[in-house]
Amino acid sequence: MLNKNIETFLGFDAEYQESSFVVFGAPFDSTTSFRPGTRFASKVMRSESFGLETYSPYQDADLTDYRLFDGGDLELSFGNTERALEQIEQFTAKILDDQKIPCMIGGEHLVTLGAVRAAAKSYPDLHVIQFDAHTDLREDYLDQRLSHATVIRRVWDLLGDNRIYQYGIRSGDRPEFEWAAKQHVFMNKFNFDGLEDTVQELQGKPVYLTIDLDVLDPSVFPGTGTPEAGGVSFMDLLTAILTVSNLNIVACDVNELSPVYDQSGVSTAVACKVVRELTIALNKKL
Amino acid sequence: MLNKNIETFLGFDAEYQESSFVVFGAPFDSTTSFRPGTRFASKVMRSESFGLETYSPYQDADLTDYRLFDGGDLELSFGNTERALEQIEQFTAKILDDQKIPCMIGGEHLVTLGAVRAAAKSYPDLHVIQFDAHTDLREDYLDQRLSHATVIRRVWDLLGDNRIYQYGIRSGDRPEFEWAAKQHVFMNKFNFDGLEDTVQELQGKPVYLTIDLDVLDPSVFPGTGTPEAGGVSFMDLLTAILTVSNLNIVACDVNELSPVYDQSGVSTAVACKVVRELTIALNKKL
Amino acid sequence: MLNKNIETFLGFDAEYQESSFVVFGAPFDSTTSFRPGTRFASKVMRSESFGLETYSPYQDADLTDYRLFDGGDLELSFGNTERALEQIEQFTAKILDDQKIPCMIGGEHLVTLGAVRAAAKSYPDLHVIQFDAHTDLREDYLDQRLSHATVIRRVWDLLGDNRIYQYGIRSGDRPEFEWAAKQHVFMNKFNFDGLEDTVQELQGKPVYLTIDLDVLDPSVFPGTGTPEAGGVSFMDLLTAILTVSNLNIVACDVNELSPVYDQSGVSTAVACKVVRELTIALNKKL
Amino acid sequence: MLNKNIETFLGFDAEYQESSFVVFGAPFDSTTSFRPGTRFASKVMRSESFGLETYSPYQDADLTDYRLFDGGDLELSFGNTERALEQIEQFTAKILDDQKIPCMIGGEHLVTLGAVRAAAKSYPDLHVIQFDAHTDLREDYLDQRLSHATVIRRVWDLLGDNRIYQYGIRSGDRPEFEWAAKQHVFMNKFNFDGLEDTVQELQGKPVYLTIDLDVLDPSVFPGTGTPEAGGVSFMDLLTAILTVSNLNIVACDVNELSPVYDQSGVSTAVACKVVRELTIALNKKL
Amino acid sequence: MLNKNIETFLGFDAEYQESSFVVFGAPFDSTTSFRPGTRFASKVMRSESFGLETYSPYQDADLTDYRLFDGGDLELSFGNTERALEQIEQFTAKILDDQKIPCMIGGEHLVTLGAVRAAAKSYPDLHVIQFDAHTDLREDYLDQRLSHATVIRRVWDLLGDNRIYQYGIRSGDRPEFEWAAKQHVFMNKFNFDGLEDTVQELQGKPVYLTIDLDVLDPSVFPGTGTPEAGGVSFMDLLTAILTVSNLNIVACDVNELSPVYDQSGVSTAVACKVVRELTIALNKKL
Amino acid sequence: MLNKNIETFLGFDAEYQESSFVVFGAPFDSTTSFRPGTRFASKVMRSESFGLETYSPYQDADLTDYRLFDGGDLELSFGNTERALEQIEQFTAKILDDQKIPCMIGGEHLVTLGAVRAAAKSYPDLHVIQFDAHTDLREDYLDQRLSHATVIRRVWDLLGDNRIYQYGIRSGDRPEFEWAAKQHVFMNKFNFDGLEDTVQELQGKPVYLTIDLDVLDPSVFPGTGTPEAGGVSFMDLLTAILTVSNLNIVACDVNELSPVYDQSGVSTAVACKVVRELTIALNKKL
């Protein structure tokens, strides 16, 4: 009762040493050109996660069955993008070095680049599965090469062809779609059709899973910077997560919740439930 | 023009004596541990119901076809839960004694206990059908036995095994699901599958129908205290209501709208439409 | 850089003379009896459209492929309904006379009457396809003959029987449904079933397409004056738009976005995407 | 308990016959060109007034000391301004004929014209005191002669020179200020300086008091269509009301609350308190 | 970096043992009859306090100059008022026993009763200074004796006459004001006039300071359950705090922030600044 | 009517060549560490300025009396702070070279650095007057030297001692206040006392005026990233603006409006009025 006030994500009550799975926040949105606010996501999710239960009736399993650690939020350099990515890379590398699975809560999607850099060092054969409404494949955006709109292109710079699998894509400019069509990345538009095949293909490979929550329809997830109509339902996303959990996922992230645009709190509740289900799905396999 | 200002739910324009169906508000949310505000639901619904039409194209019938009475809101004792339940029980009993169907607008789900107590006295063979995202089957919650999270367990204390049918359930702690699995209650997870069978089974029995509106997906119904992703659509709920309206429903309630979290007003509009359709469905049978 | 600040809808960058398609705003909501605010729609859409891309992955085409003009907003007379309709009629007639397709952004649905008056003069054989939650077929409303709730009845006054096709209808008073059933208008309730047949039937005819965005489910489109549960999804609406784009659409409108009730901005984003897809679909045929 | 649900403004519990003071709502905002929503004011005020006490510590008197009646809201014709003004005039005239003081809750400021027309018939020597941020003295506005921006000019058309006293004015176009300076009306800018003199001057005359709540600083009263910085404090306004209550006020109104822009509810609370203090101040003199 | 995530109020970084001043949250609002939400105050204040600086230019001192501990939030029993008060009393007693000053963050004002019970046991000669808009002197409220509206009456039950000093009072029912006038409590209406005299009078006595933040004008502090126009400014309150800090304040609380009604966040920022200034003022004397 | 849609700030209708005063937006907030959103200010102000009149009753002058140009918004590089400052510097230099007064609308306060760099090149003897709640004098902030919290320190790097005059300051860390006290800058805490003396002192000097709108009390101006209680009133600020307008102001800016936190719109209305009054005050002298 008279210890310092500790605040962690629901069910993430283990110490670092004993844990196998580490959640942390990357509160950064400096390159967001349209509507900022994803910097608040991890803090708000920690607080609101207590509206959820620890038990998943979908998987008949409970967060309390596993040893989960919450490392809090990184203090990132606003306005200095490259420095912020280094901070993320360093923190992710530490977790990977300690043989744990990092699960980063964004922030804008650019934060993924920092974590993928770390994962690609640990796992040179890294593959990336991306659930997203947007391609994020631009070469540059508003004169910048490091941006939420270029992040997967930067990941491709790092990993090369045949390593990236995109699902749910429904927005981008024409050159992005054309570039993708040249088979630099595998892109499945609009939904999760074909995800089973990808899972077959990637058996045994190390996989980084990045979930941009705007893959969900804005009716389900209004609280995001760039809502894009025509997305998937929560049950679609849940099924997709359970499907890919059969792979060797070595690191993951969940990003683009912007609580500022989530007045009713439903998007935050969805984001928390995604983290719960993802955590349970990945820990069941360990 | 120069009478006192009367405000009733849309189409509820009859006097008490002549009516067969009585709506009233139970504005109580003192045990709500997460996000309060359901106390405002009945007042806001009365006011916003005038954005609806009285006519249902789904049932080709009109509220004006029936004699409907709006008893206004009870004045309940905030912070004294047992006393509030007594007030609800007493009011419900009066309506039942007068051979009318009470339709209570919550308030948090705990208010159901007061009304079920009255109904169980009038109808010892009472069965309960519950549409809800949450089991509400805890033995106690935050040290309390009377809570929105224990309400159906308290109903079970009263009615015993094989009397309660739950649909749409997708949240609870593990012991609740395990307890339910011991067949104390019939629980159908996630949706309304099997509802036709329940209707067959309960033919001729007196039924209390309790609708926790959070059974709806949060995209459809964001304005509630504990939004839980993965719910049913409005058309699913409407179909379910029409299905159970073939039973002998002796009392009902609609609860857990929290207008504070309904900035756009869509949840209130949905709640009003549910009350309209439920009212018409039940009155068509009379 | 040092020219006056120009603000147009995304991708509408042509001059009037060279354009074939003209968008303009009709910011009027004086007869809205329930929740006003549609007057702000066109202004907010112009500003928020830059959250969208110009490219449509659904149609593999781009706004930049066409010559599109944005005429800004009309300055309409608040509180003088007949005068406002004249202003709309006059502006629409000018565009039609110049052999361009007008695409009006409402405003409340009544603005459609002004544009239809102009179109019916240019095309005496005009037919109307209406996507809407509400019949809008009242003879009068709150003592007024010109109202958002009577607008399609006034269109019928102008065009007569067998000219109006309604889809998605799920609200109105009983006399409206009865009147429609007398085959003055073709009404398809709840969804777009049968739209293909209508398209067959209207081949070669001049068609005015009016999209009341509240045809969408309130989960998808909360930001409207009278949200009506049980509507269509975004993909349903997109498919319907692509279907009717095979007709000779001579004028169109998109109305009833009320940004005041769209705190998260998702409704505005949907409305912008509807305009983008509609624009591309109609211009592909030219 | 089993009577129809009655909803009146706090403390307005008398029957019409026995009352000396009658509040009623005029929910009209069709000519509002900028931000509508005052149509909701009277309804919301009725509901929220119960957050107030009936007792005024400022005047050491209580609403329950008087016989006060709430006539509810008029059903006005949206989009037909002249008709709406007639409805208001008629209702006000009825109250005046019955020797009671009408106190109208707007609505936009134009509603004042209807009530003043009635009062001027009963009291040909009528004078008007106006508390307001805006002059409202335009000859016409957006082509209309009947508008919230012209209402006091229309009152002047009716009453002529030396009948209107404005306080708190800090916005208008230059011609309005120049016209006022020609002494058609007495205008005191920015505050209530000189109000005591006006009260001396008008002793014994019948006075209509119109309070546009935007006379208050937007910090105190954000919930209005056209917030105008640099206004008076609540205590300033209260003092001014107590000062003018020494006159023979035969009718009054309080207008321009727009609950849509009052998310925190403080403006509604202020409006209710103004009505309470005004009611007590005027009834103490009877 | 890899310790559990700790979240404390800005500058409250000491361990319990070494600290002289202990802040903790009492998130309880079950008796709030009008607009709930104060349960969220302490959590939101902790998070938002980081928008403040630790340094006070008013007092030229810094939170980092002192040893301050944040004990987190109590887990209180919603819906069981007496139990919640016991929990508060027990926690406060522990801090007092350890010779530290407790500073409780409400919650509704009733939480004060728990803390005063503890303080009165430690200091039988306890006096109370209350800054508040409301008297809170009712004998009972909605049938309850334990309520936010009766809390100071219950304190009087405990302490008796001549022990309670109220400032800023501007709302209550008539019997409360009459009861106070019988000199059971000292009540100063509307502002802080006479506070210097009270400070003289109470020299050397143990004092409990309770600050209901609604003493502030709603323009300064909109985010509260019952906003009451005509309150004091922030600088008035700051001056009053500095004035009473010359007394022997043995315990204190700051209550009635309701973040739900503080969309802009300004009320939370004010509440945090009040806590900072109060903390510095009291610790400077130690 | 059929030209491209032009959108300028109210009354800024001249062409660039003929104008003497140029407003433009600098929508940048990438270094904002707490609550972002000032990027939207200029766009929203342009749109909402039409709720104002062009005429100032305070100065008896009208925006239409002058030749004013609105250059629109710069397209700045999000996430690349140095690049954004260069873009601002370049644009400001162009206006200064053309012998016009630039008036920049922020954005976060850091944008001032870009404009001051340009002004200091044109006017080596430049002095700066700053109205602000915050010192902005940090040497670095979150590891960055370019930040909203360091901007005036960077201006001092450029201009040196005795060139900067701060008014209204009430927040910063202790080292900032200590550094200022060494007379590097003149700092007046809390209000505008002594501003007349500064105006005497700076007669004939070129002055850059930077107004951080958070100098206003949060009650007046809630819509900002870091609201700081205890600020000045609108009338205080207006008086201060009129006072300094007697100087040779060669460039100016108005910044830190964050519309995201301005739900009621009052902050935007205040910001627009500040720009109107500042524009008139400066143009009267030309």
XYZ file of C-alpha atoms in Angstrom, chain A residues 29-37 39-40 75-81 83 87 142-144 146 260-261, chain F residues 29-37 39-40 75-81 83 87 142-144 146 260-261:
52
model
C 4.278 11.134 -33.827
C 6.522 13.937 -35.082
C 6.252 13.019 -38.767
C 2.481 12.642 -38.716
C 1.365 15.171 -41.302
C -2.399 14.995 -40.911
C -3.769 14.472 -37.397
C -1.241 13.836 -34.596
C -1.918 12.263 -31.237
C 1.996 9.736 -28.806
C -0.704 9.374 -26.168
C 11.313 9.090 -23.640
C 11.816 9.931 -27.280
C 13.220 13.080 -28.867
C 10.337 15.018 -30.381
C 11.329 16.706 -33.594
C 14.478 14.618 -34.103
C 13.312 11.593 -35.999
C 17.473 10.049 -32.845
C 16.376 5.012 -29.077
C 6.927 15.989 -47.856
C 10.637 15.914 -48.664
C 11.416 13.444 -45.898
C 11.721 9.018 -42.661
C -7.425 12.472 -29.161
C -9.869 11.293 -31.836
C 4.231 21.473 -34.147
C 6.749 18.631 -34.410
C 8.693 19.556 -31.267
C 5.596 19.967 -29.108
C 6.171 17.442 -26.356
C 2.878 17.663 -24.505
C -0.281 18.210 -26.552
C 0.153 18.812 -30.299
C -2.349 20.414 -32.648
C -0.546 22.887 -36.888
C -4.267 23.302 -37.508
C 4.045 23.447 -46.542
C 6.573 22.602 -43.863
C 8.603 19.425 -43.378
C 7.116 17.524 -40.460
C 9.772 15.812 -38.424
C 12.657 17.877 -39.837
C 12.832 20.916 -37.626
C 14.391 22.405 -42.632
C 11.356 27.471 -45.075
C 14.478 16.546 -24.235
C 17.979 16.574 -25.742
C 17.018 19.044 -28.450
C 15.426 23.486 -31.275
C -8.029 20.260 -31.147
C -8.438 21.459 -27.553
